[in-house]
CSV table of C-alpha atoms in Angstrom, one decimal:
chain,number,residue,atom,x,y,z
A,1,MET,CA,25.0,21.0,-27.9
A,2,LEU,CA,21.5,21.8,-26.7
A,3,SER,CA,19.4,24.4,-28.5
A,4,THR,CA,18.6,27.6,-26.6
A,5,SER,CA,15.0,26.6,-26.0
A,6,ALA,CA,16.0,23.1,-24.8
A,7,ARG,CA,18.7,24.6,-22.6
A,8,LEU,CA,16.2,27.0,-21.0
A,9,LEU,CA,13.9,24.1,-20.2
A,10,ARG,CA,16.7,22.1,-18.7
A,11,LEU,CA,17.8,25.2,-16.7
A,12,LEU,CA,14.3,25.6,-15.3
A,13,SER,CA,14.2,21.9,-14.4
A,14,LEU,CA,17.4,22.2,-12.5
A,15,LEU,CA,16.3,25.3,-10.6
A,16,ALA,CA,13.1,23.4,-9.6
A,17,ASP,CA,15.2,20.6,-8.1
A,18,ARG,CA,17.0,22.5,-5.5
A,19,PRO,CA,16.6,25.8,-3.5
A,20,SER,CA,19.9,27.2,-4.8
A,21,TRP,CA,22.6,26.6,-7.4
A,22,THR,CA,25.8,28.4,-8.0
A,23,CYS,CA,26.6,29.6,-11.4
A,24,GLU,CA,29.5,27.1,-11.7
A,25,GLU,CA,27.2,24.2,-10.8
A,26,LEU,CA,24.7,25.2,-13.4
A,27,ALA,CA,27.4,25.6,-16.0
A,28,GLU,CA,28.7,22.2,-15.3
A,29,ARG,CA,25.3,20.5,-15.5
A,30,LEU,CA,24.4,22.3,-18.8
A,31,GLU,CA,27.9,22.0,-20.2
A,32,VAL,CA,28.2,25.7,-21.0
A,33,THR,CA,30.1,28.7,-19.7
A,34,GLY,CA,29.1,30.8,-16.7
A,35,ARG,CA,28.5,33.7,-19.1
A,36,THR,CA,25.9,31.5,-21.0
A,37,VAL,CA,24.2,30.7,-17.7
A,38,ARG,CA,23.9,34.3,-16.7
A,39,ARG,CA,22.5,35.1,-20.2
A,40,ASP,CA,20.0,32.3,-19.9
A,41,ILE,CA,18.9,33.5,-16.4
A,42,ALA,CA,18.3,36.9,-17.9
A,43,ARG,CA,16.1,35.4,-20.7
A,44,LEU,CA,14.0,33.5,-18.1
A,45,ARG,CA,13.4,36.7,-16.2
A,46,GLU,CA,12.3,38.4,-19.4
A,47,LEU,CA,9.8,35.6,-19.9
A,48,GLY,CA,8.3,36.2,-16.4
A,49,TYR,CA,10.0,33.4,-14.4
A,50,GLY,CA,11.0,34.6,-10.9
A,51,VAL,CA,14.7,33.7,-10.7
A,52,GLU,CA,16.4,35.2,-7.6
A,53,SER,CA,20.1,35.5,-7.1
A,54,ASP,CA,22.4,36.0,-4.1
A,55,PRO,CA,25.4,38.3,-4.7
A,56,GLY,CA,28.9,37.4,-3.8
A,57,PRO,CA,31.3,34.5,-4.6
A,58,TRP,CA,29.2,32.0,-2.5
A,59,GLY,CA,25.9,33.3,-3.9
A,60,GLY,CA,23.6,31.3,-6.2
A,61,TYR,CA,20.4,31.2,-8.2
A,62,GLY,CA,17.0,29.9,-7.1
A,63,LEU,CA,13.4,30.1,-8.2
A,64,GLY,CA,11.3,32.8,-6.5
A,65,PRO,CA,7.9,34.3,-7.1
A,66,GLY,CA,7.1,35.2,-10.7
A,67,ASP,CA,4.3,35.5,-13.2
A,68,ARG,CA,4.9,32.1,-14.8
A,69,VAL,CA,4.8,28.6,-13.4
A,70,PRO,CA,7.9,26.7,-14.5
A,71,PRO,CA,7.5,23.3,-16.2
A,72,LEU,CA,7.5,20.4,-13.9
A,73,ALA,CA,10.1,17.7,-14.7
A,74,LEU,CA,9.5,14.3,-13.1
A,75,ASP,CA,11.4,11.1,-13.3
A,76,ASP,CA,9.4,7.8,-13.8
A,77,GLU,CA,9.1,7.1,-10.1
A,78,GLU,CA,8.0,10.7,-9.3
A,79,ALA,CA,5.4,10.6,-12.1
A,80,LEU,CA,4.0,7.4,-10.8
A,81,ALA,CA,3.8,8.6,-7.3
A,82,VAL,CA,2.0,11.8,-8.4
A,83,ALA,CA,-0.5,9.8,-10.5
A,84,VAL,CA,-1.3,7.4,-7.7
A,85,ALA,CA,-1.8,10.3,-5.2
A,86,LEU,CA,-4.1,12.1,-7.7
A,87,ARG,CA,-6.1,8.9,-8.2
A,88,GLU,CA,-6.5,8.5,-4.5
A,89,ALA,CA,-7.7,12.1,-4.2
A,90,ALA,CA,-10.1,11.7,-7.2
A,91,LEU,CA,-11.6,8.5,-5.9
A,92,GLY,CA,-11.8,9.5,-2.2
A,93,GLY,CA,-13.0,13.1,-2.7
A,94,ASP,CA,-11.9,13.9,0.8
A,95,LEU,CA,-10.7,17.4,-0.3
A,96,GLY,CA,-14.2,18.4,-1.5
A,97,GLY,CA,-15.2,17.9,-5.1
A,98,ASP,CA,-13.0,15.5,-7.1
A,99,ARG,CA,-13.1,17.4,-10.4
A,100,ALA,CA,-9.8,19.2,-9.9
A,101,ALA,CA,-7.9,16.0,-9.0
A,102,LEU,CA,-9.5,14.1,-11.9
A,103,SER,CA,-8.7,16.8,-14.4
A,104,ALA,CA,-5.1,16.9,-13.2
A,105,LEU,CA,-4.9,13.1,-13.5
A,106,LEU,CA,-6.2,13.1,-17.1
A,107,LYS,CA,-3.6,15.8,-18.1
A,108,LEU,CA,-0.8,13.9,-16.4
A,109,GLY,CA,-1.9,10.6,-18.1
A,110,ARG,CA,-1.4,12.1,-21.5
A,111,LEU,CA,2.1,13.1,-20.6
A,112,LEU,CA,3.3,9.9,-18.9
A,113,PRO,CA,6.1,7.9,-20.5
A,114,ALA,CA,4.9,4.6,-22.0
A,115,ALA,CA,6.6,2.5,-19.2
A,116,VAL,CA,5.0,4.5,-16.4
A,117,ALA,CA,1.6,4.5,-18.1
A,118,GLY,CA,1.8,0.7,-18.4
A,119,ARG,CA,2.6,0.3,-14.7
A,120,LEU,CA,-0.4,2.6,-13.8
A,121,GLY,CA,-2.6,0.6,-16.2
A,122,GLY,CA,-1.5,-2.6,-14.6
A,123,MET,CA,-2.6,-1.2,-11.2
A,124,ASP,CA,-6.0,-0.2,-12.6
A,125,ALA,CA,-6.5,-3.8,-13.8
A,126,VAL,CA,-6.4,-5.2,-10.3
A,127,LEU,CA,-7.8,-2.2,-8.3
A,128,ALA,CA,-11.2,-2.4,-6.6
A,129,TYR,CA,-12.5,0.7,-4.8
A,130,ALA,CA,-15.3,0.8,-2.3
A,131,PRO,CA,-16.6,4.4,-2.1
A,132,GLY,CA,-16.8,5.8,1.4
A,133,PRO,CA,-19.6,7.8,3.0
A,134,GLU,CA,-20.3,11.3,1.8
A,135,GLU,CA,-20.0,12.5,5.4
A,136,GLY,CA,-16.5,13.6,6.2
A,137,ARG,CA,-15.6,15.3,2.9
A,138,LEU,CA,-14.2,18.8,3.1
A,139,VAL,CA,-15.7,21.8,1.5
A,140,ALA,CA,-13.4,22.9,-1.3
A,141,GLY,CA,-10.8,25.4,-0.1
A,142,VAL,CA,-11.5,25.0,3.6
A,143,LEU,CA,-8.2,23.1,4.2
A,144,LEU,CA,-6.2,25.9,2.6
A,145,GLU,CA,-8.0,28.5,4.6
A,146,LEU,CA,-7.4,26.7,7.9
A,147,ALA,CA,-3.7,26.3,7.0
A,148,SER,CA,-3.5,30.1,6.2
A,149,ALA,CA,-5.1,30.8,9.6
A,150,CYS,CA,-2.6,28.7,11.4
A,151,ARG,CA,0.2,30.6,9.8
A,152,GLY,CA,-1.4,34.0,10.2
A,153,GLY,CA,-1.0,34.5,13.9
A,154,GLU,CA,-4.4,36.2,14.2
A,155,ARG,CA,-7.5,35.3,16.1
A,156,CYS,CA,-10.3,34.0,13.9
A,157,ARG,CA,-14.1,33.6,14.0
A,158,LEU,CA,-14.9,29.9,13.3
A,159,SER,CA,-18.3,28.8,12.0
A,160,TYR,CA,-18.7,25.1,12.9
A,161,ARG,CA,-21.3,22.4,12.9
A,162,ASP,CA,-20.8,19.8,15.7
A,163,ARG,CA,-21.6,16.1,15.6
A,164,SER,CA,-25.3,16.8,16.5
A,165,GLY,CA,-25.6,19.1,13.5
A,166,ARG,CA,-25.8,22.2,15.7
A,167,ALA,CA,-24.2,25.4,14.2
A,168,THR,CA,-21.9,27.4,16.5
A,169,VAL,CA,-19.7,30.4,16.1
A,170,ARG,CA,-16.7,30.9,18.3
A,171,GLU,CA,-13.4,32.8,18.4
A,172,VAL,CA,-10.3,30.7,18.3
A,173,ASP,CA,-6.5,31.1,18.1
A,174,PRO,CA,-5.5,28.8,15.2
A,175,TYR,CA,-2.6,26.4,16.0
A,176,ARG,CA,-2.1,23.3,13.7
A,177,LEU,CA,-3.7,21.0,11.2
A,178,VAL,CA,-3.5,17.2,11.9
A,179,ARG,CA,-4.2,14.3,9.6
A,180,ALA,CA,-5.4,11.3,11.7
A,181,ALA,CA,-7.3,8.1,10.8
A,182,GLY,CA,-8.2,9.3,7.4
A,183,ARG,CA,-9.6,12.7,8.5
A,184,TRP,CA,-8.3,16.3,8.9
A,185,TYR,CA,-8.5,18.0,12.3
A,186,PHE,CA,-8.0,21.7,13.2
A,187,ALA,CA,-6.4,22.3,16.5
A,188,ALA,CA,-6.9,25.7,18.1
A,189,ARG,CA,-7.3,27.5,21.4
A,190,ASP,CA,-10.9,28.5,22.3
A,191,ALA,CA,-10.5,32.2,23.2
A,192,GLU,CA,-13.6,32.3,25.4
A,193,ARG,CA,-13.0,29.1,27.4
A,194,GLY,CA,-9.2,29.3,27.4
A,195,GLU,CA,-9.0,25.6,26.4
A,196,TRP,CA,-7.2,23.8,23.6
A,197,ARG,CA,-9.8,22.2,21.3
A,198,THR,CA,-9.9,20.1,18.1
A,199,PHE,CA,-12.4,20.5,15.3
A,200,ARG,CA,-13.1,18.2,12.4
A,201,ALA,CA,-12.1,20.1,9.3
A,202,ASP,CA,-15.0,18.7,7.3
A,203,ARG,CA,-17.4,20.3,9.8
A,204,VAL,CA,-15.9,23.8,9.4
A,205,ARG,CA,-18.2,26.1,7.4
A,206,ARG,CA,-16.1,29.3,7.5
A,207,ILE,CA,-13.1,30.8,9.2
A,208,GLU,CA,-12.5,34.6,9.1
A,209,PRO,CA,-9.8,36.7,10.7
A,210,CYS,CA,-10.9,39.0,13.5
A,211,GLY,CA,-8.2,41.5,13.1
A,212,ARG,CA,-6.7,40.8,16.5
A,213,PRO,CA,-3.1,39.4,16.5
A,214,VAL,CA,-2.3,36.8,19.1
A,215,ASP,CA,1.0,36.2,20.8
A,216,PRO,CA,2.8,33.0,19.6
A,217,VAL,CA,2.6,30.3,22.3
A,218,GLN,CA,4.0,26.8,22.6
A,219,GLY,CA,0.8,24.8,22.5
A,220,PRO,CA,0.4,21.1,23.3
A,221,ASP,CA,1.4,18.3,21.0
A,222,PRO,CA,-1.3,18.6,18.3
A,223,VAL,CA,-1.2,14.9,17.4
A,224,ARG,CA,-1.7,13.8,21.0
A,225,LEU,CA,-4.4,16.5,21.4
A,226,VAL,CA,-6.4,15.0,18.5
A,227,ALA,CA,-5.8,11.4,19.7
A,228,GLU,CA,-7.2,12.3,23.2
A,229,ALA,CA,-10.2,14.1,21.6
A,230,ARG,CA,-10.9,11.1,19.4
A,231,THR,CA,-10.9,8.6,22.2
A,232,ALA,CA,-12.8,10.8,24.7
A,233,GLY,CA,-16.4,9.9,25.2
A,234,ARG,CA,-16.5,7.1,22.6
A,235,TYR,CA,-16.7,4.1,24.9
A,236,PRO,CA,-18.6,3.3,28.1
A,237,VAL,CA,-15.5,2.0,29.9
A,238,TYR,CA,-11.9,3.3,30.0
A,239,ALA,CA,-8.8,1.6,31.3
A,240,VAL,CA,-5.6,3.4,32.4
A,241,VAL,CA,-2.6,1.1,31.7
A,242,ARG,CA,1.1,1.4,32.3
A,243,LEU,CA,3.3,-0.2,29.7
A,244,PRO,CA,7.0,-0.6,30.6
A,245,VAL,CA,8.1,0.6,27.1
A,246,PRO,CA,9.1,4.0,25.7
A,247,MET,CA,6.5,6.2,24.0
A,248,GLU,CA,7.6,5.2,20.5
A,249,ARG,CA,7.1,1.5,21.2
A,250,ALA,CA,3.8,2.1,23.0
A,251,LEU,CA,2.5,4.0,20.0
A,252,ARG,CA,3.2,0.9,17.9
A,253,LEU,CA,1.4,-1.4,20.4
A,254,VAL,CA,-1.6,0.8,20.9
A,255,PRO,CA,-2.2,3.2,17.9
A,256,PRO,CA,-3.2,6.8,18.7
A,257,SER,CA,-6.6,6.1,17.2
A,258,VAL,CA,-7.2,3.6,20.0
A,259,GLY,CA,-5.6,5.2,23.1
A,260,ALA,CA,-4.3,8.5,24.5
A,261,HIS,CA,-0.7,8.3,25.5
A,262,ARG,CA,1.6,10.1,27.9
A,263,PRO,CA,5.1,9.3,28.9
A,264,ASP,CA,5.9,8.0,32.4
A,265,GLY,CA,9.6,8.6,32.4
A,266,PRO,CA,11.9,7.6,29.5
A,267,GLU,CA,11.1,3.9,29.7
A,268,ALA,CA,7.4,3.7,30.4
A,269,THR,CA,4.1,5.0,28.9
A,270,VAL,CA,0.7,5.4,30.4
A,271,VAL,CA,-2.2,4.8,28.0
A,272,GLU,CA,-5.9,5.3,28.4
A,273,ILE,CA,-7.9,2.9,26.3
A,274,GLY,CA,-11.6,2.7,25.8
A,275,GLY,CA,-13.8,-0.4,25.3
A,276,PRO,CA,-17.4,-1.7,25.3
A,277,ASP,CA,-17.0,-3.3,28.8
A,278,ALA,CA,-14.4,-4.5,31.3
A,279,ASP,CA,-14.1,-8.0,29.8
A,280,GLY,CA,-13.7,-6.7,26.3
A,281,LEU,CA,-10.9,-4.4,27.5
A,282,ALA,CA,-9.3,-7.3,29.3
A,283,GLY,CA,-9.3,-9.3,26.1
A,284,TYR,CA,-7.7,-6.4,24.2
A,285,LEU,CA,-5.0,-5.9,26.8
A,286,LEU,CA,-4.1,-9.7,26.7
A,287,GLY,CA,-3.9,-9.4,22.9
A,288,LEU,CA,-1.1,-6.8,23.2
A,289,GLU,CA,1.2,-9.7,24.3
A,290,THR,CA,3.3,-7.4,26.5
A,291,PRO,CA,3.8,-6.9,30.2
A,292,LEU,CA,1.5,-4.2,31.6
A,293,ARG,CA,-0.1,-3.0,34.8
A,294,VAL,CA,-3.7,-1.8,35.0
A,295,LEU,CA,-3.8,1.4,37.0
A,296,ALA,CA,-7.6,1.8,36.9
A,297,PRO,CA,-10.4,0.8,37.1
A,298,ASP,CA,-10.7,-2.2,39.4
A,299,ALA,CA,-13.3,-3.8,37.2
A,300,VAL,CA,-10.8,-4.1,34.3
A,301,ARG,CA,-8.1,-5.4,36.5
A,302,THR,CA,-10.4,-8.1,37.9
A,303,ALA,CA,-11.6,-9.1,34.4
A,304,LEU,CA,-8.0,-9.4,33.3
A,305,LEU,CA,-7.1,-11.7,36.2
A,306,GLU,CA,-10.1,-13.8,35.5
A,307,ARG,CA,-9.1,-14.3,31.9
A,308,VAL,CA,-5.6,-15.2,33.0
A,309,ARG,CA,-6.9,-17.7,35.5
A,310,ALA,CA,-9.1,-19.3,32.9
A,311,LEU,CA,-6.3,-19.5,30.4
A,312,LEU,CA,-4.0,-21.2,33.0
A,313,ALA,CA,-6.8,-23.6,33.9
A,314,GLU,CA,-7.4,-24.6,30.3
A,315,ASN,CA,-3.7,-25.4,29.9
A,316,GLY,CA,-3.5,-27.5,33.0
A,317,GLU,CA,-1.8,-25.0,35.3
A,318,PRO,CA,-3.2,-23.9,38.7
A,319,GLY,CA,-4.5,-20.4,38.7
A,320,PRO,CA,-2.9,-17.7,40.8
A,321,PRO,CA,-4.2,-17.5,44.4
């Protein structure tokens, strides 16, 4: 039979695994009586752990807010996943300074089982890392502040620095955070212009509540909003193409980082794709290896036909009239 201290640690580990446990379930897992479970729950509460209970025959126990953080019990695969994620955060530094991630990784490394530590060491032996640019890294804490603003339901004052380095301050209604193409984006409604906008989180300098609640609204798809903002204005030429495939398939053919998608019925998708010139766009469209129709502009349609004619001629086939 487990000692009291070992049983308490095992109980905490179980409570962390699921939102709710019945007394009978915990007693079965710990191989004790329901009375012992209730006594152990009382001990945890005395130690400052927030264990909540729902009354009644169908009630249960779950971890709630408390003064103490329960120990984190991870199996081998979970520990390896956490270690790899911390290593990525420490090397990339895209959440601001990497000291917190590195410190957590060092602490975890001392606690890893030998088998897990060996697998992680094997990965280190073959890992090569090319550091990215300093530009694009978040100021520490900004991501949490933006997430809190999205949940707060309150208009905020956003201090922002645009791509030209110009500082602006505007009032926004926060909406969502989006992770796309290795960056974080903040989607919000510009209160003055009444438009939905996206802001790169690494360019946000400060966000402060204005003290004015806003009515919840059903905004646009935040992922599509970011995709459209990322593709807008980046290329001198844009083509609008209809693909006879559902949106899910179209997103695999043309990633959101390349084109802005919108459904055209359940079995077709219209995509706007940018490129350096009409001929370059025609080459990209041919590379999709799927039926499509160029809706605009005429220059891209003509360039696509010329490439098809040239391809047919090279293979000994007469070109289309």
